[in-house]
Coordinates of C-alpha atoms in Angstrom, one line a residue:
Chain A
M1 CA -37.3 29.4 17.3
T2 CA -39.8 28.6 14.6
R3 CA -37.1 27.0 12.4
H4 CA -36.0 25.0 15.4
N5 CA -39.5 23.7 15.9
R6 CA -39.9 23.0 12.2
I7 CA -36.7 20.8 12.1
L8 CA -37.7 19.0 15.3
L9 CA -41.2 18.3 14.1
S10 CA -40.0 17.0 10.7
C11 CA -37.8 14.6 12.6
V12 CA -40.8 13.5 14.6
Y13 CA -42.7 13.0 11.3
W14 CA -40.0 10.9 9.7
A15 CA -39.6 8.9 12.9
F16 CA -43.3 8.2 12.7
V17 CA -42.9 7.2 9.1
A18 CA -40.2 4.8 10.2
Y19 CA -42.4 3.4 12.9
V20 CA -45.2 2.6 10.5
F21 CA -43.0 1.3 7.7
V22 CA -40.0 -0.5 9.3
P23 CA -42.0 -3.4 10.8
L24 CA -43.6 -4.1 7.5
I25 CA -40.3 -3.9 5.6
L26 CA -38.6 -6.2 8.0
M27 CA -41.5 -8.6 7.7
V28 CA -41.1 -8.6 3.9
L29 CA -37.4 -9.1 4.2
M30 CA -37.8 -12.1 6.5
G31 CA -39.9 -13.9 3.9
F32 CA -36.7 -14.1 1.7
K33 CA -34.6 -15.6 4.5
D34 CA -32.9 -18.9 3.6
S35 CA -33.5 -20.6 6.9
K36 CA -36.5 -22.0 8.8
F37 CA -35.6 -19.9 11.8
I38 CA -37.2 -16.5 12.1
G39 CA -34.7 -13.9 13.4
F40 CA -32.0 -11.5 12.5
P41 CA -29.4 -11.2 11.0
I42 CA -30.4 -12.6 7.6
R43 CA -27.3 -14.2 6.0
S44 CA -28.5 -15.6 2.7
Y45 CA -31.7 -15.0 0.7
T46 CA -34.0 -17.3 -1.2
T47 CA -37.4 -17.1 -3.0
D48 CA -38.2 -20.7 -2.1
W49 CA -40.9 -19.6 0.4
Y50 CA -42.8 -17.7 -2.2
T51 CA -42.7 -20.5 -4.8
G52 CA -43.8 -22.9 -2.0
V53 CA -46.7 -20.6 -1.0
L54 CA -47.9 -20.2 -4.6
Q55 CA -48.1 -24.0 -4.9
D56 CA -49.7 -24.5 -1.6
T57 CA -53.4 -25.4 -2.1
E58 CA -54.4 -24.5 1.5
T59 CA -53.1 -20.9 1.1
L60 CA -54.6 -20.5 -2.4
T61 CA -58.0 -21.8 -1.3
A62 CA -58.0 -19.5 1.7
F63 CA -57.0 -16.6 -0.6
G64 CA -59.8 -17.4 -3.0
Y65 CA -62.3 -17.8 -0.1
S66 CA -61.3 -14.4 1.3
V67 CA -61.7 -12.7 -2.1
A68 CA -65.1 -14.3 -2.7
I69 CA -66.3 -13.2 0.8
A70 CA -65.0 -9.7 0.2
V71 CA -66.8 -9.3 -3.2
L72 CA -70.1 -10.7 -2.0
S73 CA -70.2 -8.8 1.2
T74 CA -69.3 -5.6 -0.6
V75 CA -72.1 -6.0 -3.1
I76 CA -74.6 -6.2 -0.3
S77 CA -73.1 -3.4 1.7
V78 CA -73.1 -1.0 -1.3
L79 CA -76.7 -1.8 -2.3
V80 CA -78.0 -1.4 1.3
G81 CA -75.8 1.5 2.2
T82 CA -76.6 3.5 -0.9
W83 CA -80.3 3.0 -0.3
I84 CA -80.0 4.1 3.4
A85 CA -78.0 7.1 2.3
V86 CA -80.6 8.2 -0.3
L87 CA -83.3 7.9 2.4
L88 CA -81.3 9.9 5.0
E89 CA -79.7 12.6 3.1
G90 CA -81.5 15.9 2.7
R91 CA -84.8 14.6 4.1
K92 CA -86.4 15.6 7.3
F93 CA -88.7 13.1 8.9
W94 CA -89.7 11.8 12.2
G95 CA -87.2 9.4 13.6
R96 CA -84.4 10.3 11.2
A97 CA -81.8 10.8 14.0
V98 CA -82.7 7.5 15.5
I99 CA -82.3 5.7 12.1
L100 CA -79.0 7.5 11.5
G101 CA -77.8 6.5 14.9
M102 CA -78.7 2.8 14.4
T103 CA -77.1 2.9 10.9
I104 CA -73.7 4.0 12.4
L105 CA -74.0 1.6 15.3
P106 CA -72.1 -1.4 13.8
A107 CA -69.1 0.8 13.1
L108 CA -68.8 1.9 16.8
I109 CA -69.1 -1.6 18.5
P110 CA -65.7 -2.9 19.5
G111 CA -64.6 -5.8 17.3
I112 CA -64.9 -8.7 19.7
I113 CA -68.4 -7.6 20.9
S114 CA -69.6 -7.2 17.4
A115 CA -68.3 -10.7 16.5
I116 CA -70.0 -12.3 19.5
A117 CA -73.3 -10.5 18.8
F118 CA -73.2 -11.7 15.2
R119 CA -72.4 -15.2 16.3
I120 CA -75.4 -15.3 18.6
Y121 CA -77.7 -13.7 16.0
A122 CA -76.6 -16.1 13.3
R123 CA -77.9 -18.9 15.5
L124 CA -81.2 -17.1 16.0
L125 CA -81.5 -16.7 12.2
G126 CA -80.4 -20.2 11.6
I127 CA -77.4 -19.2 9.6
E128 CA -74.7 -22.0 9.7
T129 CA -71.2 -20.9 10.5
G130 CA -69.2 -20.7 7.3
M131 CA -69.1 -18.6 4.2
G132 CA -72.7 -17.3 4.4
A133 CA -72.3 -16.2 8.0
I134 CA -69.0 -14.4 7.3
V135 CA -70.4 -12.6 4.2
W136 CA -73.5 -11.5 6.2
S137 CA -71.5 -10.2 9.2
H138 CA -69.0 -8.3 6.9
A139 CA -71.9 -6.8 4.9
V140 CA -73.6 -5.5 8.0
H141 CA -70.4 -4.2 9.6
N142 CA -69.5 -2.3 6.4
V143 CA -72.8 -0.6 5.7
P144 CA -72.1 2.4 7.9
F145 CA -69.0 3.3 5.9
V146 CA -70.9 3.2 2.6
V147 CA -73.7 5.3 4.1
L148 CA -71.3 8.0 5.3
V149 CA -69.3 8.2 2.1
V150 CA -72.4 8.2 -0.2
M151 CA -74.2 10.8 2.0
A152 CA -71.3 13.1 1.8
R153 CA -71.3 12.9 -2.0
L154 CA -75.1 13.2 -2.2
S155 CA -75.1 16.4 -0.2
T156 CA -73.1 18.1 -3.0
L157 CA -75.5 17.0 -5.8
P158 CA -77.0 20.2 -7.4
K159 CA -80.8 19.9 -6.8
S160 CA -81.4 21.9 -10.0
Q161 CA -80.3 18.9 -12.0
I162 CA -83.0 16.6 -10.6
E163 CA -85.6 19.4 -11.0
A164 CA -84.5 19.8 -14.6
A165 CA -84.8 16.1 -15.3
R166 CA -88.3 16.0 -13.7
D167 CA -89.4 19.0 -15.7
L168 CA -88.2 17.2 -18.8
G169 CA -90.5 14.3 -18.0
A170 CA -88.4 11.9 -16.1
D171 CA -90.2 10.0 -13.4
P172 CA -88.6 9.8 -9.9
L173 CA -87.0 6.4 -10.6
I174 CA -85.5 7.4 -13.9
A175 CA -84.3 10.7 -12.5
F176 CA -82.5 8.7 -9.8
L177 CA -81.0 6.2 -12.2
R178 CA -79.9 8.8 -14.8
I179 CA -78.9 11.8 -12.7
T180 CA -78.4 10.8 -9.0
F181 CA -76.8 7.4 -9.5
P182 CA -74.1 8.5 -12.1
Y183 CA -73.3 11.4 -9.8
L184 CA -72.8 8.9 -6.9
V185 CA -70.5 6.5 -8.8
P186 CA -67.2 7.9 -7.6
A187 CA -68.4 7.7 -3.9
I188 CA -69.7 4.2 -4.5
M189 CA -66.5 3.1 -6.1
G190 CA -64.5 4.5 -3.2
A191 CA -66.8 2.9 -0.7
S192 CA -66.6 -0.4 -2.5
I193 CA -62.9 -0.6 -2.4
F194 CA -62.9 0.4 1.3
C195 CA -65.4 -2.4 2.0
L196 CA -63.4 -4.9 0.0
L197 CA -60.3 -4.2 2.0
L198 CA -62.1 -4.1 5.3
S199 CA -63.6 -7.5 4.5
F200 CA -60.4 -9.0 3.2
D201 CA -58.4 -7.9 6.3
D202 CA -61.1 -8.7 8.8
F203 CA -60.1 -11.3 11.4
V204 CA -62.3 -11.3 14.4
R205 CA -65.7 -11.7 12.6
S206 CA -64.3 -14.3 10.2
F207 CA -62.8 -16.1 13.2
F208 CA -66.0 -16.4 15.2
L209 CA -68.4 -17.0 12.3
G210 CA -66.1 -19.2 10.2
G211 CA -66.6 -22.9 9.6
Y212 CA -63.8 -25.3 8.9
E213 CA -62.5 -23.4 6.0
P214 CA -60.3 -20.5 7.1
T215 CA -60.1 -17.1 5.4
L216 CA -56.6 -15.8 4.7
P217 CA -56.2 -13.8 8.0
V218 CA -57.6 -16.7 10.0
L219 CA -55.2 -19.0 8.3
I220 CA -52.2 -16.8 9.1
F221 CA -53.4 -16.6 12.7
A222 CA -53.7 -20.3 13.0
K223 CA -50.2 -20.8 11.5
L224 CA -48.8 -18.1 13.8
K225 CA -50.2 -19.9 16.9
S226 CA -48.3 -23.0 15.9
G227 CA -45.0 -21.1 15.4
M228 CA -43.4 -18.5 13.3
S229 CA -41.9 -19.4 9.9
P230 CA -40.7 -17.5 6.8
E231 CA -43.6 -19.2 5.0
I232 CA -46.0 -17.1 7.0
N233 CA -44.0 -14.0 5.9
A234 CA -44.4 -15.0 2.3
I235 CA -48.2 -15.4 2.7
A236 CA -48.4 -12.1 4.7
T237 CA -46.3 -10.3 2.1
V238 CA -48.6 -11.4 -0.7
A239 CA -51.6 -10.1 1.2
L240 CA -49.8 -6.9 2.1
V241 CA -48.8 -6.0 -1.4
L242 CA -52.2 -6.7 -2.7
T243 CA -54.0 -4.6 -0.1
A244 CA -51.5 -1.8 -0.2
V245 CA -51.6 -1.6 -4.0
I246 CA -55.4 -1.6 -4.2
G247 CA -55.6 0.9 -1.4
V248 CA -53.2 3.4 -3.1
W249 CA -54.9 2.9 -6.5
A250 CA -58.3 3.5 -4.9
E251 CA -57.1 6.6 -3.2
R252 CA -55.8 8.1 -6.4
F253 CA -58.8 6.9 -8.4
T254 CA -61.4 8.5 -6.1
R255 CA -59.3 11.7 -5.9
R256 CA -59.3 12.0 -9.6
M257 CA -63.0 11.2 -9.9
N258 CA -63.9 13.8 -7.3
K259 CA -61.9 16.4 -9.1
D260 CA -63.8 15.9 -12.4
Chain B
M1 CA -89.2 26.5 -11.4
T2 CA -91.6 23.7 -12.1
F3 CA -94.0 23.2 -15.0
P4 CA -97.6 22.4 -14.4
A5 CA -98.4 18.7 -14.2
S6 CA -100.1 18.7 -17.6
A7 CA -97.0 20.0 -19.3
R8 CA -95.0 17.3 -17.5
E9 CA -97.3 14.5 -18.8
E10 CA -97.1 15.9 -22.3
R11 CA -93.3 15.7 -22.2
G12 CA -93.5 12.3 -20.6
A13 CA -95.5 11.2 -23.7
T14 CA -92.8 12.5 -26.0
A15 CA -90.2 10.7 -24.0
A16 CA -92.2 7.5 -24.3
R17 CA -91.8 7.6 -28.0
D18 CA -88.1 7.7 -27.6
R19 CA -86.2 4.8 -29.0
T20 CA -83.7 4.8 -26.2
F21 CA -83.8 2.2 -23.4
W22 CA -85.2 4.8 -20.9
G23 CA -87.8 5.9 -23.4
K24 CA -88.9 2.3 -23.9
L25 CA -88.9 1.7 -20.2
S26 CA -91.1 4.7 -19.4
G27 CA -93.4 3.7 -22.3
W28 CA -93.7 0.2 -21.0
A29 CA -97.3 -0.2 -19.6
P30 CA -96.5 -2.4 -16.5
Y31 CA -93.7 0.0 -15.5
G32 CA -96.0 3.0 -15.8
A33 CA -98.7 1.2 -13.8
A34 CA -96.3 0.2 -11.0
L35 CA -94.9 3.7 -10.9
R36 CA -98.4 5.3 -10.7
V37 CA -99.2 3.0 -7.8
A38 CA -95.9 3.7 -6.1
T39 CA -96.0 7.5 -6.5
A40 CA -99.8 7.9 -5.9
S41 CA -99.0 10.2 -2.9
P42 CA -95.8 11.6 -1.5
R43 CA -96.5 9.7 1.6
R44 CA -96.6 6.4 -0.2
Q45 CA -93.5 7.2 -2.2
F46 CA -91.7 7.9 1.1
L47 CA -92.9 4.7 2.7
I48 CA -91.7 2.7 -0.3
L49 CA -88.3 4.4 0.0
A50 CA -88.1 4.0 3.7
I51 CA -89.4 0.5 4.4
C52 CA -86.4 -1.5 3.3
P53 CA -83.7 0.6 5.1
V54 CA -85.7 0.7 8.3
I55 CA -86.3 -3.0 8.3
W56 CA -82.6 -3.6 7.6
V57 CA -81.4 -1.3 10.3
L58 CA -83.8 -2.7 12.9
T59 CA -83.1 -6.4 12.2
Q60 CA -79.4 -6.3 11.1
H61 CA -77.9 -3.4 13.1
L62 CA -80.0 -3.4 16.2
G63 CA -81.1 -7.0 16.2
P64 CA -77.7 -8.6 17.1
M65 CA -77.3 -6.4 20.1
V66 CA -80.9 -6.9 21.3
Q67 CA -80.6 -10.7 20.9
M68 CA -77.2 -10.6 22.8
L69 CA -78.9 -8.7 25.6
R70 CA -81.8 -11.3 25.6
V71 CA -79.4 -14.3 25.7
S72 CA -77.4 -12.7 28.5
L73 CA -80.6 -12.6 30.6
T74 CA -81.6 -16.3 30.1
D75 CA -80.5 -19.1 32.3
A76 CA -79.5 -21.3 29.4
Y77 CA -79.0 -20.9 25.7
P78 CA -79.7 -22.5 23.3
V79 CA -82.8 -24.0 25.0
A80 CA -83.6 -27.6 24.6
P81 CA -87.1 -28.0 23.1
G82 CA -89.8 -28.4 25.7
T83 CA -87.8 -26.9 28.6
P84 CA -89.0 -23.5 29.9
Q85 CA -86.6 -20.6 29.7
H86 CA -86.1 -18.4 32.8
F87 CA -84.9 -14.9 33.0
T88 CA -82.0 -14.3 35.4
I89 CA -79.2 -11.8 36.1
E90 CA -76.9 -14.5 37.6
H91 CA -74.5 -14.1 34.6
Y92 CA -74.0 -10.5 35.4
L93 CA -73.4 -11.3 39.1
A94 CA -70.9 -13.9 38.1
F95 CA -68.7 -11.2 36.8
F96 CA -68.2 -9.7 40.3
H97 CA -67.6 -13.0 42.0
D98 CA -64.4 -14.0 40.3
P99 CA -61.2 -11.9 40.1
L100 CA -60.4 -14.1 37.0
F101 CA -63.2 -12.1 35.3
W102 CA -63.0 -8.6 36.6
Q103 CA -59.2 -8.4 36.6
P104 CA -59.0 -8.7 32.8
F105 CA -61.9 -6.3 32.6
F106 CA -60.2 -3.5 34.5
R107 CA -56.9 -4.3 32.8
T108 CA -58.6 -3.8 29.4
L109 CA -60.0 -0.5 30.3
S110 CA -56.8 0.8 31.8
F111 CA -54.7 -0.5 28.9
A112 CA -57.0 1.0 26.4
G113 CA -56.8 4.4 28.3
V114 CA -53.0 4.3 28.4
F115 CA -52.7 3.2 24.8
T116 CA -55.1 5.9 23.7
F117 CA -53.0 8.5 25.5
C118 CA -49.8 7.2 24.0
T119 CA -51.4 7.3 20.5
L120 CA -52.4 10.9 21.1
V121 CA -49.0 12.0 22.3
L122 CA -47.3 10.2 19.4
T123 CA -49.6 11.4 16.6
Y124 CA -50.2 15.0 17.7
P125 CA -46.8 16.3 16.6
V126 CA -47.1 14.4 13.4
A127 CA -50.5 15.9 12.6
Y128 CA -49.2 19.3 13.7
F129 CA -46.3 19.1 11.4
L130 CA -48.4 18.1 8.5
A131 CA -51.0 20.8 9.0
R132 CA -48.8 23.7 10.0
H133 CA -45.4 23.2 8.5
V134 CA -45.9 21.5 5.2
R135 CA -46.8 23.3 2.1
P136 CA -50.4 22.5 1.0
K137 CA -49.1 21.0 -2.2
N138 CA -47.0 18.4 -0.4
R139 CA -49.5 17.8 2.4
M140 CA -51.6 15.2 0.7
L141 CA -48.5 13.3 -0.4
L142 CA -47.0 13.1 3.0
L143 CA -50.4 12.1 4.5
L144 CA -50.9 9.4 1.9
L145 CA -47.5 8.0 2.7
L146 CA -48.7 7.4 6.2
L147 CA -52.0 5.9 4.9
I148 CA -50.3 3.1 2.9
P149 CA -49.5 0.8 5.9
F150 CA -52.9 1.2 7.3
W151 CA -54.5 -0.6 4.3
V152 CA -52.7 -3.7 5.6
G153 CA -54.7 -6.0 7.8
E154 CA -54.6 -6.4 11.6
I155 CA -53.0 -9.9 11.6
V156 CA -50.2 -9.0 9.1
R157 CA -49.3 -5.9 11.1
T158 CA -49.4 -7.7 14.4
Y159 CA -47.0 -10.3 12.9
A160 CA -44.7 -7.5 11.8
I161 CA -44.5 -6.3 15.4
M162 CA -43.7 -9.8 16.5
I163 CA -40.7 -9.9 14.2
L164 CA -39.6 -6.4 15.3
L165 CA -39.7 -7.1 19.0
G166 CA -38.8 -10.8 19.2
N167 CA -35.7 -12.1 21.1
T168 CA -33.9 -12.4 17.8
G169 CA -35.8 -9.4 16.4
A170 CA -34.6 -6.2 14.8
V171 CA -34.7 -4.0 18.0
N172 CA -32.6 -6.5 20.0
L173 CA -30.2 -7.0 17.2
V174 CA -29.6 -3.2 16.9
L175 CA -29.2 -2.8 20.7
K176 CA -26.7 -5.7 20.8
W177 CA -24.8 -4.1 17.9
I178 CA -24.4 -0.8 19.6
G179 CA -23.3 -2.7 22.6
L180 CA -26.1 -1.6 25.0
I181 CA -27.0 -5.1 25.9
D182 CA -25.4 -8.6 26.0
R183 CA -28.6 -10.7 26.2
P184 CA -31.8 -9.9 24.3
I185 CA -34.5 -8.0 26.3
P186 CA -37.7 -10.1 26.4
F187 CA -40.0 -7.5 24.9
M188 CA -42.5 -10.0 23.6
Y189 CA -45.6 -11.3 25.5
T190 CA -45.7 -8.3 27.8
S191 CA -47.9 -5.2 28.1
F192 CA -45.2 -3.3 26.3
S193 CA -45.3 -5.4 23.1
M194 CA -49.1 -5.3 23.2
G195 CA -49.0 -1.5 23.5
V196 CA -46.6 -1.2 20.6
G197 CA -48.9 -3.4 18.5
I198 CA -52.2 -1.6 19.5
V199 CA -50.7 1.9 19.0
Y200 CA -49.5 0.7 15.7
L201 CA -52.9 -0.5 14.6
T202 CA -54.9 2.5 15.9
A203 CA -52.5 5.5 15.1
L204 CA -54.4 6.4 11.9
Y205 CA -57.7 6.8 13.7
M206 CA -56.1 9.4 15.9
L207 CA -54.1 11.1 13.2
L208 CA -56.9 11.9 10.8
P209 CA -59.2 13.7 13.3
L210 CA -56.3 15.6 14.7
Y211 CA -55.1 16.6 11.3
S212 CA -58.4 17.9 10.1
A213 CA -58.9 19.9 13.4
L214 CA -55.4 21.4 13.0
E215 CA -55.9 22.1 9.3
K216 CA -59.0 24.1 10.0
L217 CA -57.1 26.4 12.5
P218 CA -56.2 29.7 10.8
A219 CA -52.5 30.6 11.1
S220 CA -53.5 34.2 11.8
L221 CA -54.6 33.2 15.3
N222 CA -51.1 32.1 16.2
E223 CA -49.6 35.2 14.6
A224 CA -51.9 37.4 16.6
A225 CA -50.9 35.6 19.8
A226 CA -47.2 36.0 18.9
D227 CA -47.8 39.8 18.2
L228 CA -49.3 40.1 21.7
G229 CA -46.1 38.6 23.1
A230 CA -47.0 35.0 23.7
G231 CA -44.1 32.5 23.5
A232 CA -44.2 29.3 21.6
W233 CA -45.3 27.2 24.5
T234 CA -48.0 29.7 25.6
R235 CA -49.3 29.9 22.0
F236 CA -49.6 26.1 21.9
R237 CA -51.2 25.8 25.3
R238 CA -53.6 28.8 25.1
V239 CA -54.5 28.8 21.3
T240 CA -53.7 25.6 19.4
L241 CA -54.6 23.0 22.1
P242 CA -57.9 24.5 23.2
L243 CA -59.0 24.9 19.6
T244 CA -58.2 21.3 18.6
L245 CA -60.0 19.8 21.6
E246 CA -62.8 18.6 19.4
G247 CA -60.3 16.6 17.2
I248 CA -58.6 15.2 20.3
S249 CA -62.0 14.2 21.7
S250 CA -63.2 12.4 18.6
G251 CA -59.8 10.7 18.0
C252 CA -59.5 9.5 21.5
T253 CA -63.1 8.2 21.5
L254 CA -62.5 6.2 18.3
V255 CA -59.1 4.8 19.4
F256 CA -60.4 3.9 22.9
L257 CA -63.4 2.0 21.5
I258 CA -61.3 0.2 18.9
S259 CA -58.6 -0.7 21.5
T260 CA -61.1 -2.4 23.8
G261 CA -62.2 -4.6 20.9
F262 CA -58.9 -6.2 19.9
Y263 CA -58.8 -9.9 20.2
A264 CA -56.0 -11.3 17.9
T265 CA -53.4 -8.7 18.8
P266 CA -53.5 -9.4 22.6
V267 CA -53.5 -13.2 21.9
L268 CA -50.4 -12.9 19.7
L269 CA -48.5 -10.1 21.4
G270 CA -49.6 -10.5 25.0
G271 CA -48.8 -13.1 27.6
P272 CA -50.5 -14.8 30.5
S273 CA -50.1 -11.7 32.7
T274 CA -51.8 -9.4 30.1
T275 CA -55.0 -11.4 29.5
V276 CA -57.6 -8.9 28.2
F277 CA -61.3 -9.1 28.6
A278 CA -61.8 -9.9 24.9
E279 CA -60.0 -13.2 25.5
T280 CA -62.2 -13.9 28.6
I281 CA -65.3 -13.3 26.5
A282 CA -64.0 -15.4 23.6
G283 CA -63.3 -18.2 26.1
F284 CA -67.1 -18.7 26.6
F285 CA -67.6 -19.2 22.9
H286 CA -64.9 -21.7 22.2
V287 CA -66.5 -24.4 24.3
A288 CA -69.9 -25.9 24.4
G289 CA -72.9 -23.6 23.9
D290 CA -74.2 -23.6 27.4
Q291 CA -71.8 -20.9 28.4
W292 CA -73.1 -18.4 25.8
P293 CA -75.3 -16.5 28.2
T294 CA -72.3 -15.7 30.4
G295 CA -70.2 -14.6 27.5
A296 CA -73.1 -12.5 26.2
A297 CA -73.5 -10.8 29.6
F298 CA -69.8 -10.1 29.8
A299 CA -69.8 -8.6 26.3
I300 CA -72.7 -6.3 27.4
I301 CA -70.8 -5.3 30.5
M302 CA -67.8 -4.5 28.3
F303 CA -69.8 -2.5 25.8
L304 CA -71.6 -0.4 28.4
A305 CA -68.3 0.2 30.3
A306 CA -66.6 1.4 27.1
L307 CA -69.6 3.6 26.2
L308 CA -69.6 5.1 29.8
V309 CA -65.9 5.9 29.7
T310 CA -66.1 7.6 26.3
A311 CA -69.3 9.5 27.3
A312 CA -67.6 10.7 30.5
F313 CA -64.5 11.7 28.5
Q314 CA -66.6 13.6 25.9
K315 CA -68.4 15.4 28.7
L316 CA -65.1 16.4 30.2
M317 CA -63.8 17.6 26.9
S318 CA -66.9 19.7 26.1
S319 CA -66.8 21.3 29.5
L320 CA -63.1 22.1 28.9
R321 CA -64.1 23.7 25.6
K322 CA -66.9 25.8 27.2
G323 CA -64.7 26.8 30.1
D324 CA -62.1 28.1 27.6
S325 CA -64.4 30.1 25.5
K326 CA -65.6 32.1 28.5

């Protein structure tokens, strides 16, 4: 009976693996199709779509734009998120629960509502739609993830190390910079990469806060609305490979850092 | 153990003579002065630590929602200079007047509910298999395998589903091959294609809470139940399921909230008969700014409704949990 279950469940697992992988594999394959028409079967293959995309300034600009936004917003999220985490972790004070709740809030608001709220707020603050507005919205949206990851790591910091540093004459700031911060580095690295990917993949905030220049997901969306073509597959595949490789590398990296 | 303050200062003076960067920094007079001012009392030290995060959270996290609420209650936004602004609830009332507004709203809520349930049914056996039937050594590997596709963005994965389900897509090709159909089934631009896409995008958010709930469950409980004569189905229903309700509850909450917020996926995978509320809301922001208050009001309605549904669901789940422990 148990063996039966086991076999059945492993079939379900592999079916699920197929469900998450097959659509992506098919999409990658379609980018090599030697025809403008999207659809199966694929009779002959070509790499023309890729060479075309790598020479297309529109795509390359969008790609660079997305990367710049991801990096800038991540720097802000990590700075602010780490600061909030240091304030909240292991400290009891009046209003802590409220601040924690508000910190998590951006992660819980459904995408479209968050995008609209940022759009309205950007006007209040006088931020023009475009790169600045996108960076700002991504930064705010990603702060909760940094806070959660850094708080988890901070809770495992041995308090005796800080006490030892203080006893040896370090002031609070130096104790933080030389003991706490190095201890947090793995968490901060992990959170940064998570933020980079979230920002790079984000569509809805970039779409509502963007100016005339599209980010990569917005560009793919715009192209899709005017019709499917293997060119889009080539662009999407480049984005896919990049994000998947960074994601897997980050996963391994943080795992190894946490083990040390 | 702490040394008396005088001992600390003495050591501080030794450190100041250090040639290292840190030694130079703590010996540098302006730094010392600033530090003395900042750490004059624990209260002041705390205030300096707390002020920036509190301001950020209030203005950046809460601010957009508060401003959206304010705009939703004004008669026109942005206001022309010189004209007075009036508070009104007409934008909220507009929602109930037109079926064009509330139909997508209820569609969104019911779709999100159905998709959440589908995600739960689909991922529970997967999480169960990973947590209970795989050796701990291989567990991480098999879990990581599932995480890879989830690093890929929303738009790219939506497009992948378009290719899978299109009239000349892979599913139709296979069905034709086996001889089940002559003409392609029009999967695309229906609630079905939208469901496949949204379940695809949210499955991970269900899988991870379920997995961690199942992993915490000691195997001995199941063995004890088996010793007492419970069959496989009874064991699942009376032991495993009640003890993973917490994971189910948090997974469903997360997936429900995320599902209500999708915009691009319904636009690309859905059709005219599956317009969701996100598209309705977005419509008010594509055109001239004078419709912003209505859009803001609708966004507030949507957010409150989603929160209400998840709160009610969590209440239900916690009462189920309590009822079971009795």
